[in-house]
Amino acid sequence: MRTYRVERPEIALQDEPVPEPGPGEILVRVHAAALNKRDLLILDGTYPLPARPGVIPLSDGAGEVVAAGPGVTRFGVGDRVMGSYWPRWHDGRLRPELIDQPGCTLDGMLTEYALLGEQAAVAVPEHLSWAEAATLPCAALTAWVSLTGGQKLLPGATVVTLGTGGVSLFAVQLARLLGCRVIVTTSRMDHADRLKALGADHVIDYPATPDWGRRVRELTGGQGADLVVDTAGPATIDQSVRAAALYGEVAVLITRDATSDRLEITNEAYASSLATLRRVFVGNRAELESLCAAVAAHELRPVIDRTFTDPHAAYRHYREGSPFGKVVIELAPA
């Protein structure tokens, strides 16, 4: 089988034997895998969790079960599945002994055939294509947990999302699915119509409106947002806090970027509300199953920017192309 492995600063194609599933394992013919920002950080050697040398990259992928090892009961041959971002974190709170991740400390999904523990797999919603299913385990789940993992968002609540990355676009779609009002900030107003088509009620041009937290308050009659999904961290956290309602929440997804290794909130912003900052790091298998149930019930379609058959081209486009939506690699076993 064709398998790709991390050999910094690139990924390298390898020809390897197809593995056989052991007890509790399933062998999955991978049809599609999707890129996330963490995959670039792993390739660059800057991801906080040290990657195993020569690991198979990518946490996200979907495929068909082609063999099952002894004792497997959750899935059978022919089932459509995706892998979990945290294979050992099935429910409850994340604990230090559960922090292994595919594409980092464990082999990932950029391979024609992948071994998964049956407890690490989740059924794919029937209406999704392979490419669409491959986008869910990281970005979509992060958006889902940002929306559902804190204070309950009632229909009519206001959610703010930042930019047009994968998590942000899923947050727009899922917030609308939950009946929320959605405000999006972006530097690309040429995307405004596409954002509104996904469910945004208002789109703010943040370079033209650097004090966009004030604009959020204007759009909400002075109340502020019930939830801000902050995908930028150091560059936006002060405005996110300013945009939050008195008892609102800010879901914090990253805490550093290329320009800063800290989050800084001015006293004026901090004193402006009693908002809660809630750290989000993707989610567990039970939450992924909950997401998939919602996606299936509403027949939600993920936004895909482009699909590739050449993984190197996909990586280049993801790094340099400013994609609107997910970048997917389609794998076709010989």
CSV table of N, CA, C and O in Angstrom, one decimal, residues 172-280:
chain,number,residue,atom,x,y,z
A,172,VAL,N,-20.2,28.7,12.0
A,172,VAL,CA,-21.3,29.4,11.4
A,172,VAL,C,-22.5,28.4,11.1
A,172,VAL,O,-23.6,28.6,11.5
A,173,GLN,N,-22.2,27.3,10.4
A,173,GLN,CA,-23.2,26.4,10.0
A,173,GLN,C,-23.9,25.7,11.3
A,173,GLN,O,-25.1,25.6,11.3
A,174,LEU,N,-23.1,25.3,12.2
A,174,LEU,CA,-23.7,24.7,13.4
A,174,LEU,C,-24.4,25.6,14.3
A,174,LEU,O,-25.4,25.2,14.9
A,175,ALA,N,-24.0,26.8,14.4
A,175,ALA,CA,-24.7,27.8,15.2
A,175,ALA,C,-26.0,28.1,14.6
A,175,ALA,O,-27.1,28.2,15.3
A,176,ARG,N,-26.1,28.2,13.3
A,176,ARG,CA,-27.4,28.4,12.6
A,176,ARG,C,-28.3,27.2,12.8
A,176,ARG,O,-29.5,27.3,13.1
A,177,LEU,N,-27.7,26.0,12.8
A,177,LEU,CA,-28.4,24.8,13.0
A,177,LEU,C,-29.1,24.8,14.4
A,177,LEU,O,-30.2,24.3,14.6
A,178,LEU,N,-28.4,25.4,15.4
A,178,LEU,CA,-28.9,25.5,16.8
A,178,LEU,C,-29.9,26.6,17.0
A,178,LEU,O,-30.4,26.8,18.1
A,179,GLY,N,-30.1,27.4,15.9
A,179,GLY,CA,-31.1,28.5,16.0
A,179,GLY,C,-30.5,29.8,16.5
A,179,GLY,O,-31.2,30.7,16.9
A,180,CYS,N,-29.2,29.9,16.4
A,180,CYS,CA,-28.5,31.1,16.9
A,180,CYS,C,-28.4,32.2,15.8
A,180,CYS,O,-28.4,31.9,14.6
A,181,ARG,N,-28.3,33.4,16.2
A,181,ARG,CA,-27.9,34.5,15.4
A,181,ARG,C,-26.4,34.5,15.3
A,181,ARG,O,-25.7,34.4,16.3
A,182,VAL,N,-25.9,34.8,14.1
A,182,VAL,CA,-24.4,34.6,13.8
A,182,VAL,C,-23.8,35.9,13.3
A,182,VAL,O,-24.4,36.4,12.3
A,183,ILE,N,-22.7,36.4,13.9
A,183,ILE,CA,-22.0,37.5,13.4
A,183,ILE,C,-20.6,37.0,13.1
A,183,ILE,O,-20.0,36.3,13.9
A,184,VAL,N,-20.1,37.3,11.9
A,184,VAL,CA,-18.8,36.9,11.5
A,184,VAL,C,-17.9,38.1,11.2
A,184,VAL,O,-18.3,39.1,10.6
A,185,THR,N,-16.6,38.0,11.7
A,185,THR,CA,-15.6,39.0,11.3
A,185,THR,C,-14.7,38.4,10.2
A,185,THR,O,-14.4,37.2,10.3
A,186,THR,N,-14.3,39.2,9.3
A,186,THR,CA,-13.4,38.7,8.2
A,186,THR,C,-12.6,39.9,7.6
A,186,THR,O,-13.1,41.0,7.6
A,187,SER,N,-11.5,39.6,7.0
A,187,SER,CA,-10.7,40.5,6.3
A,187,SER,C,-11.0,40.4,4.8
A,187,SER,O,-10.5,41.2,4.0
A,188,ARG,N,-11.8,39.5,4.4
A,188,ARG,CA,-12.1,39.2,3.0
A,188,ARG,C,-13.6,39.5,2.8
A,188,ARG,O,-14.4,38.5,2.8
A,189,MET,N,-14.0,40.7,2.5
A,189,MET,CA,-15.4,41.0,2.4
A,189,MET,C,-15.9,40.4,1.0
A,189,MET,O,-17.2,40.4,0.8
A,190,ASP,N,-15.0,40.0,0.2
A,190,ASP,CA,-15.5,39.3,-1.0
A,190,ASP,C,-16.2,37.9,-0.7
A,190,ASP,O,-16.8,37.3,-1.5
A,191,HIS,N,-15.9,37.5,0.6
A,191,HIS,CA,-16.6,36.3,1.0
A,191,HIS,C,-17.9,36.5,1.7
A,191,HIS,O,-18.5,35.6,2.2
A,192,ALA,N,-18.3,37.8,1.8
A,192,ALA,CA,-19.5,38.1,2.7
A,192,ALA,C,-20.7,37.3,2.2
A,192,ALA,O,-21.5,36.8,3.0
A,193,ASP,N,-21.0,37.3,0.9
A,193,ASP,CA,-22.2,36.6,0.4
A,193,ASP,C,-22.1,35.1,0.7
A,193,ASP,O,-23.1,34.5,1.0
A,194,ARG,N,-20.9,34.5,0.6
A,194,ARG,CA,-20.8,33.1,0.9
A,194,ARG,C,-21.0,32.8,2.4
A,194,ARG,O,-21.7,31.8,2.8
A,195,LEU,N,-20.6,33.7,3.2
A,195,LEU,CA,-20.8,33.6,4.7
A,195,LEU,C,-22.3,33.7,5.0
A,195,LEU,O,-22.8,32.9,5.8
A,196,LYS,N,-22.9,34.6,4.4
A,196,LYS,CA,-24.4,34.8,4.6
A,196,LYS,C,-25.2,33.6,4.1
A,196,LYS,O,-26.1,33.2,4.7
A,197,ALA,N,-24.7,33.0,3.0
A,197,ALA,CA,-25.4,31.8,2.5
A,197,ALA,C,-25.2,30.6,3.5
A,197,ALA,O,-26.1,29.7,3.5
A,198,LEU,N,-24.2,30.6,4.2
A,198,LEU,CA,-24.0,29.5,5.2
A,198,LEU,C,-24.7,29.8,6.5
A,198,LEU,O,-24.9,28.8,7.3
A,199,GLY,N,-25.2,31.0,6.7
A,199,GLY,CA,-26.0,31.3,7.9
A,199,GLY,C,-25.6,32.6,8.7
A,199,GLY,O,-26.3,32.9,9.7
A,200,ALA,N,-24.6,33.3,8.2
A,200,ALA,CA,-24.3,34.5,8.9
A,200,ALA,C,-25.3,35.6,8.8
A,200,ALA,O,-25.8,35.8,7.6
A,201,ASP,N,-25.7,36.3,9.9
A,201,ASP,CA,-26.6,37.4,9.8
A,201,ASP,C,-25.9,38.7,9.5
A,201,ASP,O,-26.5,39.6,8.8
A,202,HIS,N,-24.7,38.8,10.0
A,202,HIS,CA,-24.0,40.1,9.8
A,202,HIS,C,-22.5,39.7,9.6
A,202,HIS,O,-22.0,38.7,10.2
A,203,VAL,N,-21.8,40.4,8.7
A,203,VAL,CA,-20.4,40.2,8.4
A,203,VAL,C,-19.7,41.5,8.7
A,203,VAL,O,-20.1,42.6,8.1
A,204,ILE,N,-18.7,41.5,9.5
A,204,ILE,CA,-17.9,42.7,9.9
A,204,ILE,C,-16.6,42.7,9.2
A,204,ILE,O,-15.8,41.7,9.3
A,205,ASP,N,-16.2,43.7,8.5
A,205,ASP,CA,-14.9,43.9,7.9
A,205,ASP,C,-13.9,44.4,9.1
A,205,ASP,O,-13.9,45.6,9.4
A,206,TYR,N,-13.2,43.4,9.6
A,206,TYR,CA,-12.4,43.8,10.8
A,206,TYR,C,-11.2,44.7,10.6
A,206,TYR,O,-10.8,45.5,11.4
A,207,PRO,N,-10.5,44.6,9.4
A,207,PRO,CA,-9.5,45.6,9.1
A,207,PRO,C,-10.0,47.0,9.1
A,207,PRO,O,-9.3,48.0,9.5
A,208,ALA,N,-11.2,47.2,8.6
A,208,ALA,CA,-11.8,48.5,8.5
A,208,ALA,C,-12.5,48.9,9.8
A,208,ALA,O,-12.8,50.1,10.1
A,209,THR,N,-12.7,47.9,10.7
A,209,THR,CA,-13.4,48.1,12.0
A,209,THR,C,-12.5,47.4,13.1
A,209,THR,O,-12.9,46.4,13.6
A,210,PRO,N,-11.3,47.9,13.4
A,210,PRO,CA,-10.5,47.2,14.4
A,210,PRO,C,-11.1,47.1,15.7
A,210,PRO,O,-10.8,46.2,16.5
A,211,ASP,N,-12.0,48.0,16.1
A,211,ASP,CA,-12.7,48.0,17.4
A,211,ASP,C,-14.0,47.2,17.1
A,211,ASP,O,-15.1,47.7,17.4
A,212,TRP,N,-13.9,46.0,16.6
A,212,TRP,CA,-15.1,45.3,16.2
A,212,TRP,C,-15.9,44.8,17.3
A,212,TRP,O,-17.1,44.5,17.2
A,213,GLY,N,-15.3,44.7,18.5
A,213,GLY,CA,-16.1,44.3,19.7
A,213,GLY,C,-17.3,45.3,19.9
A,213,GLY,O,-18.4,45.0,20.3
A,214,ARG,N,-16.9,46.6,19.7
A,214,ARG,CA,-18.0,47.6,19.8
A,214,ARG,C,-19.1,47.5,18.8
A,214,ARG,O,-20.3,47.6,19.1
A,215,ARG,N,-18.7,47.1,17.6
A,215,ARG,CA,-19.7,46.9,16.5
A,215,ARG,C,-20.6,45.7,16.8
A,215,ARG,O,-21.8,45.8,16.6
A,216,VAL,N,-20.0,44.6,17.4
A,216,VAL,CA,-20.9,43.5,17.9
A,216,VAL,C,-21.9,44.0,18.9
A,216,VAL,O,-23.1,43.6,18.8
A,217,ARG,N,-21.5,44.8,19.8
A,217,ARG,CA,-22.4,45.3,20.8
A,217,ARG,C,-23.5,46.2,20.1
A,217,ARG,O,-24.7,46.1,20.5
A,218,GLU,N,-23.1,47.0,19.1
A,218,GLU,CA,-24.1,47.8,18.4
A,218,GLU,C,-25.2,46.9,17.7
A,218,GLU,O,-26.4,47.2,17.8
A,219,LEU,N,-24.7,45.8,17.1
A,219,LEU,CA,-25.6,44.9,16.4
A,219,LEU,C,-26.5,44.1,17.3
A,219,LEU,O,-27.5,43.5,16.9
A,220,THR,N,-26.1,44.0,18.6
A,220,THR,CA,-26.9,43.3,19.6
A,220,THR,C,-27.6,44.2,20.6
A,220,THR,O,-28.0,43.8,21.7
A,221,GLY,N,-27.8,45.4,20.2
A,221,GLY,CA,-28.5,46.4,21.0
A,221,GLY,C,-27.8,46.7,22.3
A,221,GLY,O,-28.5,46.9,23.3
A,222,GLY,N,-26.5,46.6,22.3
A,222,GLY,CA,-25.7,46.9,23.5
A,222,GLY,C,-25.5,45.7,24.4
A,222,GLY,O,-24.7,45.7,25.4
A,223,GLN,N,-26.1,44.5,24.1
A,223,GLN,CA,-26.0,43.3,24.9
A,223,GLN,C,-24.7,42.6,24.8
A,223,GLN,O,-24.2,42.0,25.8
A,224,GLY,N,-24.2,42.5,23.6
A,224,GLY,CA,-23.0,41.7,23.4
A,224,GLY,C,-23.3,40.3,23.0
A,224,GLY,O,-24.5,39.9,23.0
A,225,ALA,N,-22.3,39.5,22.7
A,225,ALA,CA,-22.5,38.1,22.2
A,225,ALA,C,-22.6,37.1,23.3
A,225,ALA,O,-21.8,37.2,24.3
A,226,ASP,N,-23.5,36.1,23.2
A,226,ASP,CA,-23.5,35.1,24.2
A,226,ASP,C,-22.3,34.2,24.1
A,226,ASP,O,-21.8,33.6,25.1
A,227,LEU,N,-21.7,34.0,22.9
A,227,LEU,CA,-20.5,33.2,22.7
A,227,LEU,C,-19.7,33.8,21.6
A,227,LEU,O,-20.2,34.1,20.5
A,228,VAL,N,-18.4,33.9,21.9
A,228,VAL,CA,-17.4,34.3,20.8
A,228,VAL,C,-16.5,33.1,20.6
A,228,VAL,O,-15.9,32.6,21.6
A,229,VAL,N,-16.5,32.5,19.4
A,229,VAL,CA,-15.6,31.4,19.1
A,229,VAL,C,-14.3,32.0,18.6
A,229,VAL,O,-14.2,32.4,17.4
A,230,ASP,N,-13.3,32.1,19.5
A,230,ASP,CA,-12.0,32.8,19.1
A,230,ASP,C,-11.0,31.9,18.6
A,230,ASP,O,-10.4,31.1,19.3
A,231,THR,N,-10.8,31.9,17.3
A,231,THR,CA,-9.8,31.0,16.6
A,231,THR,C,-8.5,31.7,16.3
A,231,THR,O,-7.6,31.1,15.6
A,232,ALA,N,-8.3,32.9,16.8
A,232,ALA,CA,-7.0,33.6,16.5
A,232,ALA,C,-6.2,33.9,17.8
A,232,ALA,O,-5.0,34.1,17.7
A,233,GLY,N,-6.7,33.9,19.0
A,233,GLY,CA,-5.9,34.0,20.2
A,233,GLY,C,-5.3,35.4,20.4
A,233,GLY,O,-6.0,36.4,20.6
A,234,PRO,N,-4.0,35.4,20.4
A,234,PRO,CA,-3.3,36.7,20.7
A,234,PRO,C,-3.8,37.9,19.9
A,234,PRO,O,-3.8,39.0,20.5
A,235,ALA,N,-4.1,37.7,18.7
A,235,ALA,CA,-4.5,38.9,17.8
A,235,ALA,C,-5.9,39.4,18.1
A,235,ALA,O,-6.2,40.5,17.8
A,236,THR,N,-6.7,38.6,18.7
A,236,THR,CA,-8.2,38.9,18.8
A,236,THR,C,-8.8,38.8,20.2
A,236,THR,O,-9.9,39.3,20.4
A,237,ILE,N,-8.1,38.3,21.2
A,237,ILE,CA,-8.7,38.0,22.5
A,237,ILE,C,-9.2,39.2,23.2
A,237,ILE,O,-10.3,39.1,23.8
A,238,ASP,N,-8.6,40.3,23.1
A,238,ASP,CA,-9.1,41.5,23.7
A,238,ASP,C,-10.4,42.0,23.1
A,238,ASP,O,-11.3,42.3,23.9
A,239,GLN,N,-10.5,42.0,21.8
A,239,GLN,CA,-11.8,42.3,21.2
A,239,GLN,C,-12.9,41.3,21.4
A,239,GLN,O,-14.0,41.6,21.6
A,240,SER,N,-12.5,40.0,21.5
A,240,SER,CA,-13.4,39.0,21.8
A,240,SER,C,-14.1,39.2,23.2
A,240,SER,O,-15.3,39.0,23.3
A,241,VAL,N,-13.2,39.5,24.2
A,241,VAL,CA,-13.8,39.8,25.5
A,241,VAL,C,-14.7,41.0,25.5
A,241,VAL,O,-15.7,41.1,26.1
A,242,ARG,N,-14.3,42.1,24.7
A,242,ARG,CA,-15.1,43.3,24.6
A,242,ARG,C,-16.5,43.0,24.0
A,242,ARG,O,-17.4,43.6,24.2
A,243,ALA,N,-16.4,42.0,23.0
A,243,ALA,CA,-17.7,41.7,22.3
A,243,ALA,C,-18.6,40.8,23.1
A,243,ALA,O,-19.8,40.8,22.8
A,244,ALA,N,-18.1,40.2,24.2
A,244,ALA,CA,-19.0,39.2,24.9
A,244,ALA,C,-20.0,39.9,25.8
A,244,ALA,O,-19.7,41.0,26.3
A,245,ALA,N,-21.1,39.3,26.0
A,245,ALA,CA,-22.2,39.8,26.9
A,245,ALA,C,-21.7,39.7,28.3
A,245,ALA,O,-20.7,39.2,28.7
A,246,LEU,N,-22.5,40.3,29.2
A,246,LEU,CA,-22.2,40.4,30.6
A,246,LEU,C,-21.8,39.1,31.2
A,246,LEU,O,-20.8,39.0,31.9
A,247,TYR,N,-22.6,38.0,30.9
A,247,TYR,CA,-22.2,36.7,31.4
A,247,TYR,C,-22.0,35.8,30.2
A,247,TYR,O,-22.3,34.6,30.2
A,248,GLY,N,-21.4,36.3,29.1
A,248,GLY,CA,-21.1,35.6,27.9
A,248,GLY,C,-19.9,34.7,28.1
A,248,GLY,O,-19.3,34.6,29.2
A,249,GLU,N,-19.5,34.0,27.0
A,249,GLU,CA,-18.4,33.1,27.0
A,249,GLU,C,-17.5,33.4,25.8
A,249,GLU,O,-18.0,33.8,24.8
A,250,VAL,N,-16.2,33.2,26.0
A,250,VAL,CA,-15.3,33.2,24.9
A,250,VAL,C,-14.6,31.8,24.8
A,250,VAL,O,-13.9,31.4,25.8
A,251,ALA,N,-14.9,31.1,23.8
A,251,ALA,CA,-14.2,29.8,23.6
A,251,ALA,C,-12.9,30.1,23.0
A,251,ALA,O,-12.8,30.5,21.8
A,252,VAL,N,-11.8,29.8,23.7
A,252,VAL,CA,-10.4,30.1,23.3
A,252,VAL,C,-9.8,28.8,22.7
A,252,VAL,O,-9.7,27.8,23.3
A,253,LEU,N,-9.5,28.9,21.4
A,253,LEU,CA,-9.0,27.7,20.7
A,253,LEU,C,-7.5,27.7,20.6
A,253,LEU,O,-6.9,26.6,20.5
A,254,ILE,N,-6.8,28.8,20.5
A,254,ILE,CA,-5.4,28.8,20.5
A,254,ILE,C,-4.9,29.9,21.4
A,254,ILE,O,-5.6,30.8,21.7
A,255,THR,N,-3.6,29.7,21.9
A,255,THR,CA,-3.1,30.6,22.9
A,255,THR,C,-1.8,31.3,22.5
A,255,THR,O,-1.2,32.1,23.2
A,256,ARG,N,-1.4,31.0,21.3
A,256,ARG,CA,-0.1,31.6,20.7
A,256,ARG,C,-0.2,31.6,19.2
A,256,ARG,O,-1.0,30.9,18.6
A,257,ASP,N,0.5,32.5,18.6
A,257,ASP,CA,0.6,32.6,17.2
A,257,ASP,C,2.1,32.9,16.8
A,257,ASP,O,3.0,32.9,17.6
A,258,ALA,N,2.3,33.3,15.5
A,258,ALA,CA,3.6,33.6,15.0
A,258,ALA,C,4.2,34.8,15.6
A,258,ALA,O,5.4,35.0,15.6
A,259,THR,N,3.4,35.7,16.2
A,259,THR,CA,3.8,37.0,16.7
A,259,THR,C,3.9,37.1,18.2
A,259,THR,O,4.5,37.9,18.8
A,260,SER,N,3.2,36.2,18.9
A,260,SER,CA,3.1,36.2,20.4
A,260,SER,C,2.9,34.9,21.0
A,260,SER,O,2.2,34.0,20.4
A,261,ASP,N,3.5,34.7,22.2
A,261,ASP,CA,3.3,33.4,22.9
A,261,ASP,C,2.4,33.6,24.1
A,261,ASP,O,2.4,32.8,25.0
A,262,ARG,N,1.6,34.7,24.1
A,262,ARG,CA,0.8,34.9,25.3
A,262,ARG,C,-0.6,35.6,24.9
A,262,ARG,O,-0.7,36.2,23.8
A,263,LEU,N,-1.5,35.4,25.7
A,263,LEU,CA,-2.8,36.1,25.6
A,263,LEU,C,-2.8,37.3,26.5
A,263,LEU,O,-2.5,37.2,27.7
A,264,GLU,N,-3.1,38.5,25.9
A,264,GLU,CA,-3.1,39.7,26.7
A,264,GLU,C,-4.5,40.4,26.6
A,264,GLU,O,-5.0,40.7,25.5
A,265,ILE,N,-5.1,40.7,27.7
A,265,ILE,CA,-6.4,41.3,27.8
A,265,ILE,C,-6.2,42.6,28.6
A,265,ILE,O,-5.7,42.6,29.7
A,266,THR,N,-6.6,43.7,28.0
A,266,THR,CA,-6.5,45.0,28.8
A,266,THR,C,-7.4,45.0,29.9
A,266,THR,O,-8.5,44.3,30.0
A,267,ASN,N,-7.1,45.8,30.9
A,267,ASN,CA,-7.9,45.9,32.1
A,267,ASN,C,-9.3,46.5,31.7
A,267,ASN,O,-10.3,46.0,32.2
A,268,GLU,N,-9.4,47.4,30.7
A,268,GLU,CA,-10.6,48.0,30.3
A,268,GLU,C,-11.5,46.9,29.7
A,268,GLU,O,-12.7,46.8,30.1
A,269,ALA,N,-10.9,46.0,28.9
A,269,ALA,CA,-11.7,44.9,28.3
A,269,ALA,C,-12.2,43.9,29.4
A,269,ALA,O,-13.3,43.5,29.5
A,270,TYR,N,-11.2,43.6,30.3
A,270,TYR,CA,-11.5,42.6,31.3
A,270,TYR,C,-12.6,43.1,32.3
A,270,TYR,O,-13.5,42.3,32.7
A,271,ALA,N,-12.6,44.4,32.6
A,271,ALA,CA,-13.6,45.0,33.5
A,271,ALA,C,-14.9,45.3,32.8
A,271,ALA,O,-15.9,45.6,33.5
A,272,SER,N,-15.0,45.1,31.5
A,272,SER,CA,-16.2,45.4,30.8
A,272,SER,C,-17.4,44.4,31.0
A,272,SER,O,-18.5,44.7,30.6
A,273,SER,N,-17.0,43.2,31.4
A,273,SER,CA,-18.1,42.2,31.6
A,273,SER,C,-17.6,41.2,32.6
A,273,SER,O,-16.5,41.3,33.2
A,274,LEU,N,-18.5,40.2,32.8
A,274,LEU,CA,-18.1,39.0,33.7
A,274,LEU,C,-18.0,37.8,32.9
A,274,LEU,O,-18.3,36.7,33.3
A,275,ALA,N,-17.6,37.9,31.7
A,275,ALA,CA,-17.5,36.8,30.7
A,275,ALA,C,-16.5,35.8,31.2
A,275,ALA,O,-15.5,36.1,31.9
A,276,THR,N,-16.7,34.5,30.7
A,276,THR,CA,-15.9,33.4,31.0
A,276,THR,C,-15.1,33.0,29.8
A,276,THR,O,-15.6,33.0,28.7
A,277,LEU,N,-13.8,32.8,30.0
A,277,LEU,CA,-12.9,32.2,29.0
A,277,LEU,C,-12.9,30.7,29.2
A,277,LEU,O,-12.5,30.2,30.2
A,278,ARG,N,-13.2,30.0,28.1
A,278,ARG,CA,-13.3,28.5,28.2
A,278,ARG,C,-12.3,27.9,27.1
A,278,ARG,O,-12.5,28.1,25.9
A,279,ARG,N,-11.4,27.2,27.6
A,279,ARG,CA,-10.4,26.5,26.6
A,279,ARG,C,-11.0,25.3,26.0
A,279,ARG,O,-11.7,24.5,26.7
A,280,VAL,N,-10.9,25.2,24.7
A,280,VAL,CA,-11.4,24.1,23.9
A,280,VAL,C,-10.3,23.4,23.1
A,280,VAL,O,-9.5,24.1,22.5
